[in-house]
Structures are given as structure tokens and as C-alpha cells.
Phi, psi and omega in degrees: 000317182292324182294320180294315180309305181293329174295315179300320179294314180302318178304316182292316178299312174303321176300306179303313180302319176301314184299312187297319180296320184282313187213073184298326185285353183251013175301130185047056170306135175071013179280350179145199186272136183243139178255124181222130177047047172076357177245142177279126169249147169090013180290124180250125175247119184246134176259121186303146176301337188276347178283122179301154181291133186198107181290341176295332178294318174303308189297320183287329176298313182305311185293321180301311181288329175292315176302310183299324177297315181284330176291316174298324183296319175282324177295332179264020173060053168065042184242328187233137170205172184257123183264298189234123182240145181240122170253128189263111177271133191291151179295343178288343175278162182291142173297135179216061177054033174290155170294148178277143179292156170253272181249010179285141176210166178302313188292343180267354189294144175276336182229119180253132176248118178231169171261015182260113177296141175266194178304325185255028177068239191263008174312123170287142183220166177234131175278099178262116184253348187238186195270189182300133183081002180255144181290156181265193183269302173199173174252136181243132178238143172272148175298327173297321170301332182274342182249335186266104180298332182296342180287344182297339184292322185267327185255353185083175174307147184301324184298321179291321177303312179299322181289330175298314188285326177302319181299318172300306195286318184283308198249354173069038170258165193234167180303140174252020167248173176209102181294339178277334178227074184288344181229154174212171174257123186276183185289347173268010185059040176249143174285129176231155176277148172296112180194172172209121007274168182283355179285341174296124191261154173176189180228161179276135181231120179265183186294330182259016180121190180309130182221161177294152184296335184290336182281354178275356176234120182237117181044048175064017170252153178268132175292118188298328185262028174241128173234164173253119182259133192257154177288137179284341178251120183229162171259340182287137187256359184222140026218157174293326181286346178264291183222086180295340184290341178290129180301331183284338196277118175227010187226159163270147173309131173241183185309323184280330187256353189289138175260091185288350183269339184298130180273068178248174186293320176307309182297319184295315190271340185241021176056040180068010174284142180294154177298324181295318180302314178292317182300315184281344174273005180279172183290324179309312191279323181295329184254016179221165183224154174302139179291142176284159173088191178236002178282152182274153173302160174295157175291155175299152171254149186239141174236133185255127178246150175217128179292143174265221181299141174282116184234127186229139171234126170288123172243102202244135181282126174236026179284176190294340180290337182290350179283331183301141169053033179058029186300306185298321178298313185292330172293315183292320175302313186292318182299314181296316176300321184293312184290323183279333190230339192259310186302137189281157174301150183073359178282141172271122187235132176234162187224135182225142174235154175213157172220257172275349177212159181262150182225128177280117177269323182211130169284177185297128183231126180285136181266113177241338182206188179289327178302318177295322178298319179294321183291322184287328182291334178294333189267000173297145179304149183249326184228166176251162176270108192285342181254355184267147167271158183272131172231112190283332178300313176304324183284328177289321178300317174297327174298315180290323181301320187294303190293330188280352176294335183293305187216010176097348180224160179261014183304134175078355181280160178242115177266126172256097190268114175250126182213158186274028178126190186289153174224118180294350180260012178298331178302341183289339182234018183302314183292321180304312178302312182294327179273354187291322185086001183268157180258132180244120164266126182250141177233108182262121181251094177212169181272337182209098174080158179245346171062226188282356176292328175293330182297324173308315179290320174296322186282337184252005177073029182259171174276149179234136178233140176244129180240108176294163175287095178212121191286331184268017184250140178261024190301322176299312178299319180299320182291308175308318179297331187282341188271118179247185189282336183089010176277344178081013178268093185296334187278354180248355182276146168286142186234126178273123185264332184209144167197108188214162179200153178206156170270111192256130180284162186307136177055030170249170184237153166257113182220144179195181181235133174241144180256117169269108173288170187290340181282348179231179183143335174278145179062034181290130179226143169246122174241127179246143178233156182208179184244336189273191187290317181238166187288165174282177177279115188257126172231124179228134178244131173272174187300337176274354180097007179287136191257136166235146183225182193308321185287342178279349180269151177267116191266140180231100189286325174303314188269350178065046182230152173223131178233142174234123178259120179278122188283148185068220174257129178293147186290135177288145184130191185274129169252127181247129182234158172218137172244114179264123180277104177271359173288160191268359177227158178300147173206160183278118175245143178232155175224133172235138173228126180225157179201179178232175186298151181276326177207169174274005180271333181238112180290138183282155176293132180240140177242135174235119176258144179199168171240161191288326177227144180280354171209156177207167181236126180309136014260014182297137178276165173264135178259126183252132177235152166222115177267115187246114186212155161252111185055238183268002188264120176290150174258118191259165171065029184265148169280105184242122185237125178262140177242111189249130184231132189266176177299326183286350184094353178299136187247133173234127172255143187212113184287128177270138187242148175240056190244006173077024185214158182063230177290346181269116191273337186230126183277142176060035175254006180083359172264110180264137197212155176194150173283132169247130182207014180272069187274128173283313184215169166285148180136205188263142178227141186260153183234135170222153180227136176247135178229127168235152176210133184279141180288348182272354180259148172292136183242311187280135182289147172247006180222154180268093179272120179136199191263120169205155180296135186274144173269113182280129187284339180174175179224169172259115172241121180058034178089352183251141179280111176245112179266147178282158176298130179301150181286147177297140175287147183260122184260128179260100189288338184275350179054199186276143175304122186276329187253008189081188183209135174234123179219149175216136187214134175284141172256009178083214184220159172217167182236153183227133177244158173074017181283122182294151176278151175074194180282156174214165188282161183295121183240357187253117178283177163293147178283165181292138172280115186246003186233032180299127176229149185222136182227129177256128177233116184060240183261000189251140177255131171254128179250143178215142180200167174271134183291131173282194182235176173304310175242112182060238179253036177224137179098215191214122183283166186269326183200169173241152172236107189254130172228150183233158180202155174277351183247126182290321185289321179298315182286336176286316185280329185219072184302318181306329189269353183285164186285133182276130178270137176294113180237025178304333180266002178268107179260121181296148181255177184299144187305139180089356179277145174280126173272151174213130181220135184241142178201159182263111184293339181296335180296324186254344177275351165293124182073028181299159178307163181300139185266133181299155191289331183292339184264131185300143178281350174277357181303129179241040182231148178242153178245137182232146177213163183215152172223148178256154183234139175262181190284356172250028168069016175276135192249137171297166168293167182281138182297174163301144183268132172241159187239140182233126172278131187269343185227154174294141186300146176315314184297319178293322176298323181295316183301308180301321178289326174303310186300317181299318181296313183296316182301314182306310182297318182296309181299325180294310182302321183293320184296310181299325182287327177295314181299315179304309181297319177291323177296323179297315177304311177297318177301312183297319173298318181297310185296315174309311179295314179302315183299318178295323179300306181305324178294317181293323179296315177303318179295320180298316186299315183293326174290000000 
């Protein structure tokens, strides 16, 4: 295994070396934005097909990016600007002499423009799935944001908002405001607004007008109706990641201006480092230098692209290796399913097969109805060439020949290449592949790795899939189902609801329930496969109890499949099926269910499964992600399971979480994440994700968790409060899912190198704690966090190490020298569990370490951090640092002192009044008694 691993590495290196030698400027075409000579090339902005045609949208995008280019150039100290921009016009807009796409597609765009408002209305946002300093997924703008000039009052100029989001996407920095914690108590026990820099000025405003700052914190909770309104005129120049709308803000917070005390996402995710520190540490900055002179760079140039006809060519291996492990049978099933149910209407499809040479089986034929689908399926190969070896280049060349007959070029076409493994002669057609402009999606059906077959996908911007030899797997169908036209039109795409398979013993059943939610139901199909001569006994019940059985399915004995197409729109709700193995021996039975959107009014829930990197080396883990959304709305509280399959057939299931801990950086953003490190062998691994959601749980997010440009409610201008128009509330006509959700999506494949054979020592530490929180109640501090595992975010750690310091810099730079808190009674719980720990800080703060001279002696805050330790003494990274105020703020203390003084004076006055009254009564009584005595004496004298 080690020998094969090394050989594969050498082969891959030779392949890439050949590529660089032949065409270095074309390395990774279409792979994203490239920085050359201080300018970005290849930025792709894509407009969704559902956006109505509006030429002003194009001009506003151009103006926004141009303004952002000059703004970023100055903000990055003459280092970065945008040079070449491509705008992808949707095919639903009228043709207007736009350039034809090559390998550009909606799914590859760095910037998406849709007409779908998200949780926070028209807020521009960036989908950040990874950690500090890591690139995000994409930037999202609404068409209304780009067309409605009135929104500039709240967001600032569009170019500035784009610069804010670009820093999220490209450099992995985070927001420096916090809507959930708009205020905090600083080291001087003063109430501050969460911002960066702290030099930005403003006033506290309550519901009834200007108010003292202490009124904004009530019993350590923030008053909802209290806000901090900023002055429209400022002297502070930072920061773009806080409030880019302020005219004075032209810089990112740096070491001298960064507010490390602010409880914002930048501090939590980046260990209190400034945004500028993270940006200057990026690859862009390490490989570039400031431009000389004083002149501004040239404005960006824009290319307007539009996809023509959707063109797909299947290039299928029929060599002798395809006989092994039923590869050819599984290929034919999947290709037939793709043609009959997955490929979108209006697509032009051709078919080519290859062994030692290529053969054209069908020229391009447009899919307009079921008759066209059946015709194309009839051209699929039915036999293999038992003596022939596979040679991929002849097959690809025949594929290019098919697609080029349309207009002479293969630009924008898609090749779905299915082969039985690597081919050392791929270099023979490398230049042809690179110059074709076609995207190659590769599907490798092999017992050991895909080799340079996957490199073709990497170099052309295609998807790559590895399918192990396993009879009870639907992986080939899953791979075909994952491949879409690339237009971004979710309403036209086939959506996989179910994909499962098992080896079923005689007279036993494979049974389950799949949910058809209200957003899907058109073109719903149930596909059953088996291994023996005849089909299993099939029973299917719809939500109303209507029964379908084997005789209702269309059976194809040569391919061993049975299909049931539901006419019209399938009824929403749970569909229950059972497949009974009536054969006398065990066999693999599988079920696949797919559907399309039920109407154009309700976008269906979509799942995108992916990994952070396509390859890694032991012991580095693989980060697995699943983005679960309905349009721009994250789906919360779903059960998301990753299924990872190694070359050996070993299967690992892993629950993905959206809890803001471990591999998941932001809670409730709809991205479910987990570390995967249970590597069986070196080689290729396939990934599939299953999503289920119960109708009884809340699903659609009601707040925007993640990175987005803030809408400013108002400013102080000339001493007057001027509030901006409130944002329009977002109404979701579709409401909460009534029937729950079922989804399946392939995540392609990834490779792992250097996995040791046999047992090896523990090299996996607990993961970093990123959600540490602290609350002080009276004299006690309560810490809470999500438990990491023995290995990353799995298992159970052995112990915790909690340390405190009065110096933020000290605990950040030298954690080991900070004061250790006694955690002997704190036993770590299972990973993912919420931990709570309480301690008295006064026990530890007496005689704290020497305080740095630059920090005030009046500081009444301590800083706390934690790390986990496993049973082999491997330690996690230091957690995010939290701060705790030990005393009541001076202003609040003065209020309490005033109240105490008033109460004391009242009590004193009451006491004095009582004494006076008592003295008066005593005097009156004494005088009256004396008068009676004198009267008796006078009477005695008379007698």
C-alpha cells in the first residue's frame, strides 16, 4: 500500500510538471481569482436566472467593483486592485452579443446576485465556512441592494460594502460589530459600544432620547431599546470591518487601532489579532509589494458572458476492466437514470464510448420530452470490449468532435468522463483538453484510486468522484445526480431525496421512509436495483395510504432496474417503501428517489456537500461541510450525516453539526461541519451526505448568523439624531416546512496520503474551543463552552486547563505563565456537550502577576482562556479569550451611592423628626405635671 501511495504521488507530480512545462499560464484555469502584479484577474460575478432582466444591474455592478478597486487599493497601502472582471449574464436574459462562456459557471462564481432576500433582508453577506485567514465560499448581493440607491444611507456606497465583503471572502477576517452584544464593559469599568476602533465616537440613545451609558446595562443584560448612534463626522480612519459606511473610514484596524476588548467575531475567531494583521499574513500579501509612485491603478475591465446551449457529452469506458465488480452494469444504470431523470430540458446530449479507441454512439440530441430521453438512453453501450485496455484520450477526442459540431468549438460544454482508473497516456491529449474550454467531470470506477483521472477535473474546473467496487452502493447514480448544468436554476434541477442500499439476506426487507416536502414533487421517480434474475417484492405507500407494488413499476431485466414515475405532483408527506428479497441467496438491493421543484414560487431545500481541500496528508484531518439552505435561508436543527467510503470499502458515518464549535465556526448559519480523521488507508475516499428534518422542529433561521455588512440605523449630524429608514421586514410566504425534509447529495471524492499501516501512536489532539463564554453573577464567574473530544471533536477529553490573567497580552502570548485555576473536580464530558464551570476569581486575583506598565492599575477585569488535554497529554490550541469585570462600573456605583445617600438622609431625617416629636411630648407632659403640682400647693396654702 505504501508503494502504491508513493507511485501515485510520483505520477501526479509528473503530470502536473508536464502541465506547467507546456502551459504554465493556464495552470488551474477557472479555479478562481488569481493575483498578478497587484491586480486580481478572473473575478466572476454571476446573476441568478430568476433575476428579471435589467441593464441597470450590469452598470451598477461595474460601478460597485470599480469603486471597490480604488477603495481597496488605498486601504491596502497601494497593494491590491481589481483588473479583469467577468459578469455572467443568465441564459434567461435576451442575447446581446455577449461573449460565450468557456469554463465559467454559476456554481464557480465568487459573487452571486439573486432576487432572494435573506434573513436580514438586503444585507450583503459572505458565506464563511472555515476559520480565521481562510477563504469563504461566496459573496451574496440582492438585486434590490444593487438597484435601490436609497439603501446607501444605511450601508454606505456600494463599493465600500463590496470591499467589506471581499475581506471576508478572500482574507478570512470577520465582523468587528456584534448585534447580540452591542455593549461591553471595558478595562476602566466603562460601558462601551462594541466597535473597532474605539476612537469612533457617538452617543447612547434610548427609546425616549439620549440617556446615560449606565442605563444601557440592566442587571448585566442589555436593554433592547438602547443603541449607540455614531457621529456622521469622525476623525477615526478604522475600521472597514466595523462600519465601512462612515466617510472617514478608509483602513482596516491594525495593531495600534485594534480594539482587543470588543466582544466581536474578529476577536473570537482570530485570537484577538487585528484584521490588518490577518490580511498582511495572507498569500496575497506575502507574494506582492506596494506599487511605486502616486498614481492610481487603471479601472477594472469587464467582460460580459452568457452561456449558450447547454451541451453535455457522456464519455464512457467499455474496456475489459469494466467487467470487474459489476462496474459496467452500475455505469449503465446510472447513465440511464441520468438521461431519463436528471439532465435538464433543452440540454443537448451526445454519447461516446471508448476502450483502446473512441466510438461516437450518438451525436448531439436536444432533450425536450420523454421521447428524446428514451431515444438517448437507447444509444448507451450494451457490452464491453473484453480484450481491450482503456485509453482515455481517444474517448475525449471523440467527445470534442461531437460537441464541436454545434458551432466549431467546445467552449462551455461538459464532459462526463467515466473510466476504470488512471491512464498514464493522458498527457498525449493534455493540450487539447486545456485549449478546448470544456469542463470535465470525472467518475473513477476502480479498486484502487483514480490517479491522474482526477487531475483532469482539477485542471478544467470539474467535479471528481471516486466509486469503490461495492455492489450495494448507489455511488455511481449519486455522482451523476450531483452534476448539474451549472446555470444556477434550482427550479430546473433534479433533487435527490433518497439513496440507500443494503445486502439483504433471503426473505428479509430493506425498508425506510422518504419525505416528499411541499417544495418538491414534480417528476418524482423511485428507482429500485437488484442483483439476481428477477426483481424483489416492492411495496410503496404514499402519504394517503395508496399502495404501489412491483407490477406498478417499469422493469428492465437486462439492467436489473425497476422505475416508478409519479404523474403530476407527488403528494407531500412520508412515502414508505419495503424491498423484500424473495431470492434464496443474499443480494444487494438499492432505492433511489429524485424529484424537482413543485412550483416556481417556493425554492426547494438544497444541499451542497464539500470538503475544505481535495487532498491531505496524514495526520492532517479533512474538514467536511454540508451547506443546507432554502434559497438564502439557512435550515436549522437538521440531522446531517456524512457517509465516507474508503477504497477498501470501509464505511464511516459521521454526524455533521451546526453548533459553532469544533470544525463548525458559526452556529446556526446552515453550514454543518465536522473533522474526519478515521483514515483506513492511503488513497481515495468518496463522500455522501444525508439530510433529514423533522416537521416538529423549527427550521428556517430568523436571524443572520455569519458575516455581513451592517445596516446603520442612523447618525448624529450637527448635533441632531437623524435615523435612516428602517429596513423592510422580510416575509416568508412559504412558512415552515410542514412535512419535514429528506435530501441526499454526493460530495465527490478526496485523497489522503501517508497513512501508516497497522497501529500508530496517537497524533490527534482535542480541537480548539472557539465558543468560550463568561458571565459574572455577584462574586462568582460562570464559564461555559462546548466540549471538544479526545481526538478533535470526537470522543471525550481527559482534562481541562483553565488560566486567568489581568493582562490580555500576557495570556495571549504566554498562556503557561498565567494563573492556573483548580479544575480537579471538572470532568470533561462527551464532545459536543455544553460544559459549565464556576469559580471565585477573588481566590486567584490576590497577588496576580505583575501588570504591564501600559495597562492601567484601575483595571478591574480579568481574562480567561482554556485548553483541553487528552489522555496522552496532547493539548488543544488555546481557546478564544474572554474577559470578566470584577466590580460594578464607577458610573453604576455612583448611582448606587447616590441612592444609598438619599436613603441615609431620609432615615436620618425621620430619626430627627421622631426625636423632636418625642422631646415635645416629654416637655408637654413635664409642664403639665408641674402645673398640677403647683396648683395643689396653692390649695394647701389656702387651707
